[in-house]
mmCIF file of C-alpha atoms in Angstrom:
data_model
loop_
_atom_site.group_PDB
_atom_site.id
_atom_site.type_symbol
_atom_site.label_atom_id
_atom_site.label_comp_id
_atom_site.label_asym_id
_atom_site.label_seq_id
_atom_site.Cartn_x
_atom_site.Cartn_y
_atom_site.Cartn_z
ATOM 1 C CA UNK A 138 79.877 163.092 104.119
ATOM 2 C CA UNK A 139 76.776 162.907 101.934
ATOM 3 C CA UNK A 140 74.036 160.605 103.265
ATOM 4 C CA UNK A 141 71.183 159.211 101.199
ATOM 5 C CA UNK A 142 68.877 156.229 100.809
ATOM 6 C CA UNK A 143 69.849 155.367 97.227
ATOM 7 C CA UNK A 144 73.185 156.269 95.675
ATOM 8 C CA UNK A 145 72.694 156.109 91.913
ATOM 9 C CA UNK A 146 75.900 155.775 89.913
ATOM 10 C CA UNK A 147 75.081 157.285 86.543
ATOM 11 C CA UNK A 148 72.892 160.311 85.778
ATOM 12 C CA UNK A 149 71.681 159.230 82.355
ATOM 13 C CA UNK A 150 68.000 158.751 81.465
ATOM 14 C CA UNK A 151 67.632 155.456 83.344
ATOM 15 C CA UNK A 152 69.315 156.832 86.466
ATOM 16 C CA UNK A 153 67.089 159.913 86.354
ATOM 17 C CA UNK A 154 63.918 157.851 85.969
ATOM 18 C CA UNK A 155 65.022 155.729 88.927
ATOM 19 C CA UNK A 156 64.929 158.936 91.002
ATOM 20 C CA UNK A 157 61.274 159.385 90.045
ATOM 21 C CA UNK A 158 60.336 155.803 90.886
ATOM 22 C CA UNK A 159 62.243 155.905 94.166
ATOM 23 C CA UNK A 160 60.732 159.271 95.002
ATOM 24 C CA UNK A 161 57.229 157.865 94.718
ATOM 25 C CA UNK A 162 58.270 155.482 97.492
ATOM 26 C CA UNK A 163 59.690 158.288 99.647
ATOM 27 C CA UNK A 164 63.314 157.255 99.143
ATOM 28 C CA UNK A 165 65.971 159.942 98.835
ATOM 29 C CA UNK A 166 68.451 159.757 95.946
ATOM 30 C CA UNK A 167 71.935 161.083 95.269
ATOM 31 C CA UNK A 168 73.394 160.715 91.767
ATOM 32 C CA UNK A 169 77.082 160.516 90.872
ATOM 33 C CA UNK A 170 78.396 160.876 87.327
ATOM 34 C CA UNK A 171 81.831 161.412 85.786
ATOM 35 C CA UNK A 172 80.333 163.722 83.185
ATOM 36 C CA UNK A 173 79.870 167.394 84.153
ATOM 37 C CA UNK A 174 76.093 167.377 83.617
ATOM 38 C CA UNK A 175 73.167 164.972 83.756
ATOM 39 C CA UNK A 176 72.024 163.140 80.651
ATOM 40 C CA UNK A 177 74.656 160.469 80.036
ATOM 41 C CA UNK A 178 75.001 159.341 76.422
ATOM 42 C CA UNK A 179 72.013 161.411 75.352
ATOM 43 C CA UNK A 180 73.599 164.717 76.367
ATOM 44 C CA UNK A 181 77.237 163.872 75.682
ATOM 45 C CA UNK A 182 77.078 161.962 72.405
ATOM 46 C CA UNK A 183 73.919 162.898 70.528
ATOM 47 C CA UNK A 184 71.812 165.658 72.147
ATOM 48 C CA UNK A 185 70.131 166.525 68.836
ATOM 49 C CA UNK A 186 69.374 162.938 67.833
ATOM 50 C CA UNK A 187 65.657 162.113 67.565
ATOM 51 C CA UNK A 188 64.455 159.143 69.647
ATOM 52 C CA UNK A 189 61.424 157.222 68.429
ATOM 53 C CA UNK A 190 60.723 154.566 71.084
ATOM 54 C CA UNK A 191 59.588 156.617 74.097
ATOM 55 C CA UNK A 192 55.881 155.999 74.862
ATOM 56 C CA UNK A 193 53.726 159.049 74.205
ATOM 57 C CA UNK A 194 56.292 160.712 71.949
ATOM 58 C CA UNK A 195 56.277 159.923 68.207
ATOM 59 C CA UNK A 196 59.783 161.370 68.389
ATOM 60 C CA UNK A 197 61.713 163.484 70.859
ATOM 61 C CA UNK A 198 65.215 164.950 70.747
ATOM 62 C CA UNK A 199 67.633 163.295 73.153
ATOM 63 C CA UNK A 200 68.369 166.461 75.125
ATOM 64 C CA UNK A 201 64.676 167.320 75.346
ATOM 65 C CA UNK A 202 64.062 163.913 76.920
ATOM 66 C CA UNK A 203 66.790 164.636 79.479
ATOM 67 C CA UNK A 204 65.240 168.024 80.295
ATOM 68 C CA UNK A 205 61.828 166.395 80.741
ATOM 69 C CA UNK A 206 63.288 163.770 83.073
ATOM 70 C CA UNK A 207 65.018 166.453 85.148
ATOM 71 C CA UNK A 208 61.741 168.335 85.398
ATOM 72 C CA UNK A 209 59.958 165.133 86.421
ATOM 73 C CA UNK A 210 62.275 164.503 89.391
ATOM 74 C CA UNK A 211 62.230 168.057 90.766
ATOM 75 C CA UNK A 212 59.511 167.299 93.368
ATOM 76 C CA UNK A 213 61.844 164.734 94.944
ATOM 77 C CA UNK A 214 64.834 167.071 95.304
ATOM 78 C CA UNK A 215 67.655 164.711 94.268
ATOM 79 C CA UNK A 216 71.228 165.791 94.910
ATOM 80 C CA UNK A 217 74.150 165.403 92.523
ATOM 81 C CA UNK A 218 77.909 164.887 92.479
ATOM 82 C CA UNK A 219 78.998 165.649 88.914
ATOM 83 C CA UNK A 220 82.394 165.473 87.254
ATOM 84 C CA UNK A 221 83.555 162.754 89.649
ATOM 85 C CA UNK A 222 84.000 159.006 89.294
ATOM 86 C CA UNK A 223 83.235 156.485 92.005
ATOM 87 C CA UNK A 224 86.490 154.659 92.703
ATOM 88 C CA UNK A 225 85.788 152.658 95.852
ATOM 89 C CA UNK A 226 82.662 150.838 97.038
ATOM 90 C CA UNK A 227 82.616 149.384 100.548
ATOM 91 C CA UNK A 228 79.836 147.356 102.165
ATOM 92 C CA UNK A 229 80.235 147.789 105.893
ATOM 93 C CA UNK A 230 77.036 146.074 106.935
ATOM 94 C CA UNK A 231 73.452 145.436 105.937
ATOM 95 C CA UNK A 232 72.098 148.651 104.358
ATOM 96 C CA UNK A 233 75.419 150.375 104.953
ATOM 97 C CA UNK A 234 77.522 151.293 101.902
ATOM 98 C CA UNK A 235 80.294 153.850 101.532
ATOM 99 C CA UNK A 236 81.289 155.255 98.131
ATOM 100 C CA UNK A 237 84.456 157.291 97.583
ATOM 101 C CA UNK A 238 85.092 159.244 94.388
ATOM 102 C CA UNK A 239 88.319 160.196 92.656
ATOM 103 C CA UNK A 240 87.947 163.659 94.234
ATOM 104 C CA UNK A 241 87.637 162.119 97.744
ATOM 105 C CA UNK A 242 83.914 162.840 98.011
ATOM 106 C CA UNK A 243 82.356 160.310 100.391
ATOM 107 C CA UNK A 244 78.745 159.158 100.068
ATOM 108 C CA UNK A 245 76.946 157.005 102.617
ATOM 109 C CA UNK A 246 73.996 155.053 101.205
ATOM 110 C CA UNK A 247 71.648 152.259 102.187
ATOM 111 C CA UNK A 248 71.278 150.988 98.617
ATOM 112 C CA UNK A 249 73.549 151.233 95.573
ATOM 113 C CA UNK A 250 72.074 151.491 92.070
ATOM 114 C CA UNK A 251 74.496 151.182 89.168
ATOM 115 C CA UNK A 252 72.930 152.926 86.180
ATOM 116 C CA UNK A 253 76.126 153.689 84.335
ATOM 117 C CA UNK A 254 74.934 152.991 80.794
ATOM 118 C CA UNK A 255 77.853 151.490 78.916
ATOM 119 C CA UNK A 256 80.107 152.185 81.875
ATOM 120 C CA UNK A 257 82.135 155.154 83.024
ATOM 121 C CA UNK A 258 82.678 157.646 80.228
ATOM 122 C CA UNK A 259 86.381 158.429 80.135
ATOM 123 C CA UNK A 260 87.931 161.150 77.997
ATOM 124 C CA UNK A 261 89.873 160.195 74.894
ATOM 125 C CA UNK A 262 93.361 161.441 75.618
ATOM 126 C CA UNK A 263 95.937 162.627 73.097
ATOM 127 C CA UNK A 264 99.026 160.472 72.724
ATOM 128 C CA UNK A 265 101.615 162.800 74.247
ATOM 129 C CA UNK A 266 104.661 161.696 76.175
ATOM 130 C CA UNK A 267 104.485 162.759 79.817
ATOM 131 C CA UNK A 268 100.943 164.133 79.694
ATOM 132 C CA UNK A 269 100.107 162.421 82.991
ATOM 133 C CA UNK A 270 102.480 164.806 84.791
ATOM 134 C CA UNK A 271 100.220 167.716 83.982
ATOM 135 C CA UNK A 272 96.864 166.153 84.815
ATOM 136 C CA UNK A 273 95.017 166.682 88.111
ATOM 137 C CA UNK A 274 95.455 170.411 88.430
ATOM 138 C CA UNK A 275 98.806 170.972 86.718
ATOM 139 C CA UNK A 276 97.429 172.328 83.434
ATOM 140 C CA UNK A 277 95.757 169.504 81.493
ATOM 141 C CA UNK A 278 92.016 168.952 81.925
ATOM 142 C CA UNK A 279 89.573 166.908 79.872
ATOM 143 C CA UNK A 280 86.402 168.677 80.948
ATOM 144 C CA UNK A 281 85.577 172.183 82.097
ATOM 145 C CA UNK A 282 83.727 172.367 85.411
ATOM 146 C CA UNK A 283 84.403 175.969 86.467
ATOM 147 C CA UNK A 284 85.061 178.317 83.523
ATOM 148 C CA UNK A 285 85.888 181.273 85.759
ATOM 149 C CA UNK A 286 89.025 179.558 87.057
ATOM 150 C CA UNK A 287 90.601 180.293 83.663
ATOM 151 C CA UNK A 288 90.011 184.029 83.885
ATOM 152 C CA UNK A 289 92.950 186.008 82.482
ATOM 153 C CA UNK A 290 94.996 182.911 81.579
ATOM 154 C CA UNK A 291 96.298 181.355 78.375
ATOM 155 C CA UNK A 292 94.576 178.272 76.997
ATOM 156 C CA UNK A 293 94.749 175.785 74.147
ATOM 157 C CA UNK A 294 91.626 173.823 73.211
ATOM 158 C CA UNK A 295 92.082 170.822 70.922
ATOM 159 C CA UNK A 296 89.173 169.330 68.995
ATOM 160 C CA UNK A 297 86.761 169.951 66.156
ATOM 161 C CA UNK A 298 83.323 168.950 67.444
ATOM 162 C CA UNK A 299 80.496 170.849 69.106
ATOM 163 C CA UNK A 300 82.082 170.720 72.546
ATOM 164 C CA UNK A 301 85.360 172.277 71.370
ATOM 165 C CA UNK A 302 83.532 174.952 69.371
ATOM 166 C CA UNK A 303 81.065 175.824 72.130
ATOM 167 C CA UNK A 304 83.751 176.149 74.789
ATOM 168 C CA UNK A 305 85.929 178.220 72.455
ATOM 169 C CA UNK A 306 83.084 180.668 71.941
ATOM 170 C CA UNK A 307 82.224 180.835 75.636
ATOM 171 C CA UNK A 308 85.792 181.075 76.968
ATOM 172 C CA UNK A 309 86.915 183.673 74.436
ATOM 173 C CA UNK A 310 85.452 186.307 76.772
ATOM 174 C CA UNK A 311 87.138 184.861 79.857
ATOM 175 C CA UNK A 312 90.704 183.828 79.011
ATOM 176 C CA UNK A 313 93.513 186.172 78.068
ATOM 177 C CA UNK A 314 94.605 184.153 75.038
ATOM 178 C CA UNK A 315 92.958 181.160 73.382
ATOM 179 C CA UNK A 316 94.203 178.884 70.597
ATOM 180 C CA UNK A 317 91.919 176.292 68.985
ATOM 181 C CA UNK A 318 93.764 173.336 67.432
ATOM 182 C CA UNK A 319 92.070 170.995 64.974
ATOM 183 C CA UNK A 320 93.549 168.233 62.839
ATOM 184 C CA UNK A 321 91.419 169.177 59.813
ATOM 185 C CA UNK A 322 90.550 172.357 57.953
ATOM 186 C CA UNK A 323 86.824 171.843 58.519
ATOM 187 C CA UNK A 324 84.854 171.331 61.729
ATOM 188 C CA UNK A 325 82.273 168.698 62.639
ATOM 189 C CA UNK A 326 80.120 170.987 64.764
ATOM 190 C CA UNK A 327 76.983 173.014 64.129
ATOM 191 C CA UNK A 328 77.350 175.480 61.230
ATOM 192 C CA UNK A 329 76.331 178.416 63.427
ATOM 193 C CA UNK A 330 79.064 177.582 65.935
ATOM 194 C CA UNK A 331 81.622 177.217 63.144
ATOM 195 C CA UNK A 332 80.676 180.665 61.829
ATOM 196 C CA UNK A 333 81.072 182.222 65.264
ATOM 197 C CA UNK A 334 84.502 180.640 65.761
ATOM 198 C CA UNK A 335 85.680 181.866 62.351
ATOM 199 C CA UNK A 336 84.470 185.377 63.200
ATOM 200 C CA UNK A 337 86.390 185.278 66.480
ATOM 201 C CA UNK A 338 89.524 184.245 64.588
ATOM 202 C CA UNK A 339 89.103 186.946 61.945
ATOM 203 C CA UNK A 340 88.691 189.595 64.646
ATOM 204 C CA UNK A 341 91.840 188.378 66.391
ATOM 205 C CA UNK A 342 90.038 187.336 69.551
ATOM 206 C CA UNK A 343 91.243 183.737 69.215
ATOM 207 C CA UNK A 344 93.953 181.949 67.239
ATOM 208 C CA UNK A 345 93.231 179.008 64.943
ATOM 209 C CA UNK A 346 95.713 176.207 64.244
ATOM 210 C CA UNK A 347 93.972 174.155 61.570
ATOM 211 C CA UNK A 348 95.299 171.025 59.894
ATOM 212 C CA UNK A 349 97.491 170.648 62.970
ATOM 213 C CA UNK A 350 97.982 168.227 65.838
ATOM 214 C CA UNK A 351 99.397 168.349 69.338
ATOM 215 C CA UNK A 352 103.067 167.353 69.169
ATOM 216 C CA UNK A 353 104.546 167.675 72.672
ATOM 217 C CA UNK A 354 104.027 169.360 76.034
ATOM 218 C CA UNK A 355 106.477 170.632 78.612
ATOM 219 C CA UNK A 356 106.753 172.498 81.886
ATOM 220 C CA UNK A 357 108.324 172.302 85.323
ATOM 221 C CA UNK A 358 105.764 172.043 88.135
ATOM 222 C CA UNK A 359 102.910 172.889 85.787
ATOM 223 C CA UNK A 360 102.202 173.108 82.078
ATOM 224 C CA UNK A 361 104.107 175.923 80.365
ATOM 225 C CA UNK A 362 104.364 175.074 76.687
ATOM 226 C CA UNK A 363 102.666 173.048 73.940
ATOM 227 C CA UNK A 364 104.191 172.285 70.552
ATOM 228 C CA UNK A 365 101.907 171.945 67.512
ATOM 229 C CA UNK A 366 102.807 170.236 64.258
ATOM 230 C CA UNK A 367 101.281 171.008 60.864
ATOM 231 C CA UNK A 368 100.035 167.874 59.136
ATOM 232 C CA UNK A 369 101.379 168.759 55.675
ATOM 233 C CA UNK A 370 104.488 170.878 56.168
ATOM 234 C CA UNK A 371 105.564 169.168 59.419
ATOM 235 C CA UNK A 372 106.377 172.631 60.721
ATOM 236 C CA UNK A 373 106.449 172.705 64.538
ATOM 237 C CA UNK A 374 105.405 175.818 66.403
ATOM 238 C CA UNK A 375 105.658 176.444 70.133
ATOM 239 C CA UNK A 376 102.775 178.016 72.070
ATOM 240 C CA UNK A 377 103.154 179.236 75.646
ATOM 241 C CA UNK A 378 100.068 178.306 77.647
ATOM 242 C CA UNK A 379 98.712 177.734 81.132
ATOM 243 C CA UNK A 380 96.084 175.157 80.177
ATOM 244 C CA UNK A 381 95.504 172.465 77.585
ATOM 245 C CA UNK A 382 91.940 171.172 77.170
ATOM 246 C CA UNK A 383 91.770 168.212 74.741
ATOM 247 C CA UNK A 384 88.120 167.701 73.784
ATOM 248 C CA UNK A 385 88.279 164.535 71.706
ATOM 249 C CA UNK A 386 85.072 163.018 73.051
ATOM 250 C CA UNK A 387 84.629 160.179 75.507
ATOM 251 C CA UNK A 388 84.725 156.398 75.447
ATOM 252 C CA UNK A 389 82.819 154.056 77.774
ATOM 253 C CA UNK A 390 84.730 151.735 80.095
ATOM 254 C CA UNK A 391 83.602 149.608 83.011
ATOM 255 C CA UNK A 392 86.355 151.199 85.077
ATOM 256 C CA UNK A 393 86.554 150.635 88.859
ATOM 257 C CA UNK A 394 83.293 148.637 88.813
ATOM 258 C CA UNK A 395 85.345 145.626 87.730
ATOM 259 C CA UNK A 396 86.939 145.503 91.204
ATOM 260 C CA UNK A 397 83.679 145.495 93.198
ATOM 261 C CA UNK A 398 83.235 141.677 93.304
ATOM 262 C CA UNK A 399 80.141 141.778 91.122
ATOM 263 C CA UNK A 400 79.409 139.022 88.624
ATOM 264 C CA UNK A 401 80.658 140.400 85.302
ATOM 265 C CA UNK A 402 79.899 138.912 81.903
ATOM 266 C CA UNK A 403 81.504 140.546 78.860
ATOM 267 C CA UNK A 404 81.811 143.976 80.501
ATOM 268 C CA UNK A 405 78.239 143.900 81.831
ATOM 269 C CA UNK A 406 76.833 143.145 85.290
ATOM 270 C CA UNK A 407 74.750 140.016 85.696
ATOM 271 C CA UNK A 408 71.404 140.609 87.438
ATOM 272 C CA UNK A 409 68.329 138.774 88.665
ATOM 273 C CA UNK A 410 65.443 139.782 86.383
ATOM 274 C CA UNK A 411 62.943 139.623 89.244
ATOM 275 C CA UNK A 412 64.257 142.945 90.551
ATOM 276 C CA UNK A 413 67.598 143.629 88.773
ATOM 277 C CA UNK A 414 69.587 142.918 91.910
ATOM 278 C CA UNK A 415 73.197 141.787 91.644
ATOM 279 C CA UNK A 416 74.980 139.017 93.509
ATOM 280 C CA UNK A 417 75.621 141.469 96.382
ATOM 281 C CA UNK A 418 72.501 142.252 98.462
ATOM 282 C CA UNK A 419 71.634 145.933 98.330
ATOM 283 C CA UNK A 420 73.358 146.550 94.982
ATOM 284 C CA UNK A 421 71.270 146.798 91.818
ATOM 285 C CA UNK A 422 72.216 147.358 88.165
ATOM 286 C CA UNK A 423 69.806 148.860 85.637
ATOM 287 C CA UNK A 424 70.058 150.013 82.040
ATOM 288 C CA UNK A 425 72.698 149.165 79.464
ATOM 289 C CA UNK A 426 75.277 148.225 82.093
ATOM 290 C CA UNK A 427 73.456 145.034 83.111
ATOM 291 C CA UNK A 428 73.002 141.747 81.273
ATOM 292 C CA UNK A 429 70.519 138.885 81.344
ATOM 293 C CA UNK A 430 68.875 136.491 78.907
ATOM 294 C CA UNK A 431 67.092 138.311 76.065
ATOM 295 C CA UNK A 432 68.430 141.680 77.226
ATOM 296 C CA UNK A 433 67.415 144.613 75.007
ATOM 297 C CA UNK A 434 69.464 147.791 75.276
ATOM 298 C CA UNK A 435 66.570 150.218 75.012
ATOM 299 C CA UNK A 436 65.801 153.254 77.152
ATOM 300 C CA UNK A 437 62.279 151.890 77.556
ATOM 301 C CA UNK A 438 63.656 148.644 79.037
ATOM 302 C CA UNK A 439 65.848 150.637 81.398
ATOM 303 C CA UNK A 440 62.779 152.522 82.628
ATOM 304 C CA UNK A 441 61.042 149.196 83.322
ATOM 305 C CA UNK A 442 64.108 147.945 85.217
ATOM 306 C CA UNK A 443 64.203 151.172 87.273
ATOM 307 C CA UNK A 444 60.596 150.681 88.365
ATOM 308 C CA UNK A 445 61.065 147.073 89.506
ATOM 309 C CA UNK A 446 64.367 147.917 91.160
ATOM 310 C CA UNK A 447 62.802 150.735 93.181
ATOM 311 C CA UNK A 448 60.067 148.519 94.611
ATOM 312 C CA UNK A 449 62.634 145.876 95.535
ATOM 313 C CA UNK A 450 64.896 148.505 97.133
ATOM 314 C CA UNK A 451 61.968 149.735 99.210
ATOM 315 C CA UNK A 452 61.373 146.225 100.520
ATOM 316 C CA UNK A 453 65.103 145.828 101.174
ATOM 317 C CA UNK A 454 65.085 149.001 103.287
ATOM 318 C CA UNK A 455 61.747 148.233 104.943
ATOM 319 C CA UNK A 456 61.418 144.471 105.383
ATOM 320 C CA UNK A 457 57.777 143.432 105.712
ATOM 321 C CA UNK A 458 56.459 147.004 105.371
ATOM 322 C CA UNK A 459 53.940 147.732 102.650
ATOM 323 C CA UNK A 460 54.354 150.957 100.732
ATOM 324 C CA UNK A 461 51.779 153.626 99.986
ATOM 325 C CA UNK A 462 51.912 156.272 97.290
ATOM 326 C CA UNK A 463 49.929 159.506 97.224
ATOM 327 C CA UNK A 464 49.674 161.749 94.206
ATOM 328 C CA UNK A 465 47.773 165.012 94.519
ATOM 329 C CA UNK A 466 47.478 168.253 92.609
ATOM 330 C CA UNK A 467 47.408 171.556 94.455
ATOM 331 C CA UNK A 468 46.835 174.691 92.384
ATOM 332 C CA UNK A 469 48.021 172.874 89.316
ATOM 333 C CA UNK A 470 51.224 171.669 90.959
ATOM 334 C CA UNK A 471 51.831 167.930 91.365
ATOM 335 C CA UNK A 472 52.768 166.790 94.854
ATOM 336 C CA UNK A 473 53.866 163.341 96.043
#
């Protein structure tokens, strides 16, 4: 079991800044996110998008902001559970919460901070009859957590964006056989990545199925075969494979949070603007996932909410105790 002071659900920019604010108050943090890496919407949806409303930066690329935030929290040594979704939240007593993820990871925390942005990012799944049979270790995965597990195996990647292109390039040196399926004849990803994928196809290192869609999947105990259909000729071809990785992007959903007895208003969590606490003592909600009068969905506002939340959480954990913060520099290194 993982034990921490604050369990932060969501490792986007607001969740990461909450680690910094909590760290100043000597509170330990553990972050949980369904995505395979920190950064939330910034990393997953628009890493190269310039952001113009961060104080001190006339503009900064989304992924650069994430990297800066990760660097900022290093002195506080946060821990992470990535690629997992919190399914169950239990309050067993005052300052005693238990979280359980879809992978049966258990986290014990004194305070819960929901910083899930627009909610839990869930993969967009292809419409294929019986696909559920092959999820959860039987051949169909929607994100890649451990590339080496595919060593020497056959794989189909479906998608035409940066994620599909980048993984195709990377995995071409790991898998035995790789087929990239895309519904169009042109890709949406970076030109350099497109060029590399085309070179891999021309050299015979990968196979391309352009202007094609997934048609059906089959297998006994695990995935064995995927049928592809050409959009114009309607020709169906069968491809033997061990793994299918549809990379069609993600969509935000409130997910299991809806069952946690929080006050929900139009898919957002109602909070008290004094400290961004919810109707359940010890549970806070910050960032785009919360709602209140005159709410602005800005990263800057989420940072403000994280600061007030952290001070309230400190008082919740230490009733009547005043906090002290020390910031020193030793040989050019910041210490807290």
